[in-house]
CSV table of C-alpha atoms in Angstrom, one decimal:
chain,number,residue,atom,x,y,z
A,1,UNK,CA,-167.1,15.7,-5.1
A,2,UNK,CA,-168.7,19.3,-5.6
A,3,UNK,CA,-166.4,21.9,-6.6
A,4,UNK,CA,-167.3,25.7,-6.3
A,5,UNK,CA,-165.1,28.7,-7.6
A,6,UNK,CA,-164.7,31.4,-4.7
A,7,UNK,CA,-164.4,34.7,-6.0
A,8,UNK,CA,-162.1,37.0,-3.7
A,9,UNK,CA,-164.0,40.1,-2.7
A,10,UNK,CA,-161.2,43.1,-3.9
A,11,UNK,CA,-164.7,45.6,-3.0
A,12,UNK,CA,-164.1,46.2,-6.4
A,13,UNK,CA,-168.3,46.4,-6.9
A,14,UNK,CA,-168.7,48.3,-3.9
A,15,UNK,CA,-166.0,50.7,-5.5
A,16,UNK,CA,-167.8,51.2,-8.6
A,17,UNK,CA,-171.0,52.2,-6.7
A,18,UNK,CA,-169.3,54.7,-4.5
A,19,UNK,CA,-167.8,56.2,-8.0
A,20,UNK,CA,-170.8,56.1,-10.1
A,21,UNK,CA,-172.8,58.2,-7.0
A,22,UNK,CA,-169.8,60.8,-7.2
A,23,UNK,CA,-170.2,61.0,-10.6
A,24,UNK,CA,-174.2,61.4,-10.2
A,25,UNK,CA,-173.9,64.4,-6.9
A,26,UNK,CA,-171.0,66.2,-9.3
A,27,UNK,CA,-173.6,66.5,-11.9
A,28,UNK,CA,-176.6,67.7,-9.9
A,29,UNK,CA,-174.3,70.3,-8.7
A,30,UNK,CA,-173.0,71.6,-11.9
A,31,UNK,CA,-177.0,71.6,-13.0
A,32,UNK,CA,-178.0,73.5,-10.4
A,33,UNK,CA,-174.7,75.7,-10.0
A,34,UNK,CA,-175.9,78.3,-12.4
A,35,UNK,CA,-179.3,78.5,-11.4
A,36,UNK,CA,-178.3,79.6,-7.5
A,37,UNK,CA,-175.7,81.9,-9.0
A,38,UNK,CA,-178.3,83.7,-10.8
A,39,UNK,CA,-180.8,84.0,-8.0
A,40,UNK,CA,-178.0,85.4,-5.6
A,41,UNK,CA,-176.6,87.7,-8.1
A,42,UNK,CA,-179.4,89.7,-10.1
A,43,UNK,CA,-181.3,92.0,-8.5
A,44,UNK,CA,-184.4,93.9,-9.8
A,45,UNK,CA,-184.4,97.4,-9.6
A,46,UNK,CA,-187.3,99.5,-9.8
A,47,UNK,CA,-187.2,101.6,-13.2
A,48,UNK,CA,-186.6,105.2,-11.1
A,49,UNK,CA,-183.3,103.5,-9.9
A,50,UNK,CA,-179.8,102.6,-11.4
A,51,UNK,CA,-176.7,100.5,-10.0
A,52,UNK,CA,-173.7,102.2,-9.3
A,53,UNK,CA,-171.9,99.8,-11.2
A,54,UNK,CA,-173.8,101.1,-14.5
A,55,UNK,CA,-172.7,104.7,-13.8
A,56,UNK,CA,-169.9,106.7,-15.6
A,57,UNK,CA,-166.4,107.6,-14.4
A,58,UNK,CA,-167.5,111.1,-13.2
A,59,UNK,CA,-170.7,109.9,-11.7
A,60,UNK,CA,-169.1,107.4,-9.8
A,61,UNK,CA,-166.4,110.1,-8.4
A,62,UNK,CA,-169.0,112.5,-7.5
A,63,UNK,CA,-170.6,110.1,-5.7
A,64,UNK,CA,-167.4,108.7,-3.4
A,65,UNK,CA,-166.8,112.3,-2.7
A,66,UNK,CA,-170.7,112.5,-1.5
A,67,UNK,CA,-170.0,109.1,0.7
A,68,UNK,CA,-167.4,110.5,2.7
A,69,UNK,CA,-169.3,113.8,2.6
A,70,UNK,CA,-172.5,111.9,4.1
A,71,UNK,CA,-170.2,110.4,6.7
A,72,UNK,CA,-168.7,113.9,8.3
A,73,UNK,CA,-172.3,115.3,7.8
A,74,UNK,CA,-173.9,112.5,10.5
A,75,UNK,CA,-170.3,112.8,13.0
A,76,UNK,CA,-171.4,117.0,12.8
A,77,UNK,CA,-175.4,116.2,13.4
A,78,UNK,CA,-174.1,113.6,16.4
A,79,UNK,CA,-172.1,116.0,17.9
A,80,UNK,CA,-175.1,118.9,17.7
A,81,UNK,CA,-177.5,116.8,19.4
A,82,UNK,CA,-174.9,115.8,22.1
A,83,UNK,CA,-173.5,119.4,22.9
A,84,UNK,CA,-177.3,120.8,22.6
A,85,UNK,CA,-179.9,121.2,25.4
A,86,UNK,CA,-182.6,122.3,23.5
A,87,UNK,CA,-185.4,120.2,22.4
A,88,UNK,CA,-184.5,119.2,18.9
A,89,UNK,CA,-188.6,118.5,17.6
A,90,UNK,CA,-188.7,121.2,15.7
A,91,UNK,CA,-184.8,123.0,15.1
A,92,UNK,CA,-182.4,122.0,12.6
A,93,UNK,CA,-179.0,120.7,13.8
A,94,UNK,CA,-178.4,119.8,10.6
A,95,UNK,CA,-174.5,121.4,9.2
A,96,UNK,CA,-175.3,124.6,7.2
A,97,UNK,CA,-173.1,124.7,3.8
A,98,UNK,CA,-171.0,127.4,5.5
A,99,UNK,CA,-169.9,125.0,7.6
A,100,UNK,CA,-169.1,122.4,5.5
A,101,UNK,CA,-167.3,124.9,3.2
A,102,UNK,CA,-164.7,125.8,6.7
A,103,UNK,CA,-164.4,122.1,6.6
A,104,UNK,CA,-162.7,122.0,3.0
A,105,UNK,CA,-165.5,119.3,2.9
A,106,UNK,CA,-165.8,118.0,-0.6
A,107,UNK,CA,-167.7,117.9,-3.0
A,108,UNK,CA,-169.0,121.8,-1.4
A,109,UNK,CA,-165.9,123.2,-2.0
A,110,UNK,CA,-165.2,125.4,-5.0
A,111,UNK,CA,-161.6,123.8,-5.8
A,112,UNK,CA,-160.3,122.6,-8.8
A,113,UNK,CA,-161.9,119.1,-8.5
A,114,UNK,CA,-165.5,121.2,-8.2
A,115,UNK,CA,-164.7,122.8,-11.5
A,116,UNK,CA,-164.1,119.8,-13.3
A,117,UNK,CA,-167.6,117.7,-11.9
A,118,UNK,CA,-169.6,120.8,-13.4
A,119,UNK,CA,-169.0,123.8,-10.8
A,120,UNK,CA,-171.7,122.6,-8.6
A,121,UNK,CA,-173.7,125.2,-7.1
A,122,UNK,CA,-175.0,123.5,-3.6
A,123,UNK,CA,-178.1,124.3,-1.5
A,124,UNK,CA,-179.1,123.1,1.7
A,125,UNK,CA,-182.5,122.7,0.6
A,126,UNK,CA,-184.2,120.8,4.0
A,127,UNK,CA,-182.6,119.6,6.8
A,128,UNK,CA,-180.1,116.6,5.6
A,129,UNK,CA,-181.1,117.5,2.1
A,130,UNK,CA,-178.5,118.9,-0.1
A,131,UNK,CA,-178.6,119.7,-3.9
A,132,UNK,CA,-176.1,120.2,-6.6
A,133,UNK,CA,-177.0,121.7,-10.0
A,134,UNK,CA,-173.8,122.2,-12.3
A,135,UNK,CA,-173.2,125.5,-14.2
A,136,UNK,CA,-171.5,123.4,-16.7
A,137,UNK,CA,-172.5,121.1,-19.3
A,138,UNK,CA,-169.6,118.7,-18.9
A,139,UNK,CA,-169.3,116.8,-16.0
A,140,UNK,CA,-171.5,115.4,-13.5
A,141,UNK,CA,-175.3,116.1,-13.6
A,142,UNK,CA,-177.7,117.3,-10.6
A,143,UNK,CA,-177.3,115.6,-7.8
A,144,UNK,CA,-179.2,115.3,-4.2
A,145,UNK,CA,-177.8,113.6,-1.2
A,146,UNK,CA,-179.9,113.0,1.4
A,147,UNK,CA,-177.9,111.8,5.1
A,148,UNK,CA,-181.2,111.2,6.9
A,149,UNK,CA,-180.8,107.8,7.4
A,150,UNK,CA,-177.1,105.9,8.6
A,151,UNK,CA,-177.0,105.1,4.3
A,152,UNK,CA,-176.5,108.0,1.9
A,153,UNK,CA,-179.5,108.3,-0.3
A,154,UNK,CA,-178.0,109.6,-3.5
A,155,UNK,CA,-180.0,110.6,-6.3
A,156,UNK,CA,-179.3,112.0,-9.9
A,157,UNK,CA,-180.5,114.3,-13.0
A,158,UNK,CA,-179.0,111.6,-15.5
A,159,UNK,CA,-182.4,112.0,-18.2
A,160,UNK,CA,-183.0,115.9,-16.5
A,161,UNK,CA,-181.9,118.4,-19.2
A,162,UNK,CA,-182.5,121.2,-16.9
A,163,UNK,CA,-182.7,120.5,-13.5
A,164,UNK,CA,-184.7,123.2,-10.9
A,165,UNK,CA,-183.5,124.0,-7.6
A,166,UNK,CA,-186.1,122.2,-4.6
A,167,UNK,CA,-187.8,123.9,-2.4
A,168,UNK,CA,-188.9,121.6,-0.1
A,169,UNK,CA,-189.2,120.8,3.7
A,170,UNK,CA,-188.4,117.1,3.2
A,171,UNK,CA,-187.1,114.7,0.5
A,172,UNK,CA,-190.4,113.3,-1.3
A,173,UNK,CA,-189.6,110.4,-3.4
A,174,UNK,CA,-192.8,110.3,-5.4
A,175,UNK,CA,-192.5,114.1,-6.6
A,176,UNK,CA,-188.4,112.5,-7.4
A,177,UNK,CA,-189.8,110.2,-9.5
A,178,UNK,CA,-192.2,112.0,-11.4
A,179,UNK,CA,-189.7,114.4,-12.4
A,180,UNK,CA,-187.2,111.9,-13.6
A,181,UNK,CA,-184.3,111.7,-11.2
A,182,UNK,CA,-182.6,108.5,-10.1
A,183,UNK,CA,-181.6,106.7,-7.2
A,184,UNK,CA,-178.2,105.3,-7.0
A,185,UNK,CA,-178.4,101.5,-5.8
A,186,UNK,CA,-175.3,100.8,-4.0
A,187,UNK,CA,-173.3,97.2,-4.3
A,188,UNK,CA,-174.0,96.7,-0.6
A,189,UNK,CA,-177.4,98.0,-0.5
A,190,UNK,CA,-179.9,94.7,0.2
A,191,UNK,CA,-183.0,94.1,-1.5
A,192,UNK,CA,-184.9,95.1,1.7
A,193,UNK,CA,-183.1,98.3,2.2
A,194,UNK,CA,-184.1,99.2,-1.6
A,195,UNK,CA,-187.5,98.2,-0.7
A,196,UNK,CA,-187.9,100.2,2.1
A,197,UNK,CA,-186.1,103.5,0.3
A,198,UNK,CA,-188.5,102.9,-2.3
A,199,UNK,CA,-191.6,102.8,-0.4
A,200,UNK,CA,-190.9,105.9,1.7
A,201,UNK,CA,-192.8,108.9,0.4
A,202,UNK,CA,-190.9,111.1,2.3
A,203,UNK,CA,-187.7,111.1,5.2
């Protein structure tokens, strides 16, 4: 008489398996983890720009006031070209500082915030272009915002020692760069829209 030894099937093999290939995807994914976070994260800026998260306290104030500035300047240029019947090819619509000034609009107002960023004298220098050049030392440097486009383009003087006042029918980026000034990259900006910004000779 043959005897034979049965062993009961608990799926303790098949358990093992299923464990060990948990094990094995947990691993590729911690591997790999770092590697995506890095290629999401970093991004390469051109050497005429800087992050805003790089910028200093008074920079980055400056520049929130300018945000909201750049904001009201568009709603003003919006309602221009809607209340206007004129053909628009060739006339600015653009607010004058003036305007912006009746608005208590900051940063174009001489308040006490304006004294402490520098006492900013402003200039609308082309249509959507406006300049900033401090009388002071301390506080923010020369800025430019330009509300052209939907995104304000913000540059600054941060390696200018002495800043001159533009006189200029449009905002050229090259003649920017050449003299030193640069462009704030925003945390929301994407790598295309830096692209583009970059590329543009002029607005």
């Amino acid at each position: 008489m043959i005897s034979q030894s049965v062993h009961a099937d608990d799926g303790g093999r098949e358990g093992k398996w299923v464990a060990l290939l948990i094990i094995l995807i947990l691993a590729i994914a911690a591997l790999l983890l770092p590697y995506h976070q890095t290629a999401s994260s970093q991004r390469v800026l051109a050497s005429h720009q800087i992050s805003i998260k790089d910028l200093p306290s008074v920079e980055l104030a400056m520049i929130a006031e300018l945000r909201l500035a750049h904001e009201e300047i568009r709603n003003i240029h919006q309602d221009s070209l809607e209340l206007e019947s004129v053909e628009f090819e060739n006339v600015d619509v653009w607010p004058e500082l003036a305007e912006l000034k009746d608005l208590w609009l900051a940063p174009f107002i001489m308040d006490k915030s304006w004294e402490r960023k520098g006492k900013h004298d402003w200039r609308k220098v082309a249509p959507a272009l406006y300049q900033g050049i401090p009388a002071l030392t301390t506080g923010s440097v020369a800025v430019i915002l330009n509300s052209q486009d939907a995104r304000p383009d913000v540059w600054l003087a941060l390696d200018i020692a002495t800043p001159a006042p533009m006189t200029v029918n449009a905002l050229n980026t090259a003649d920017l760069i050449s003299a030193g000034w640069k462009q704030v990259v925003f945390a929301d900006d994407s790598d295309s829209d830096n692209t583009d910004n970059t590329d543009k000779d002029s607005h």
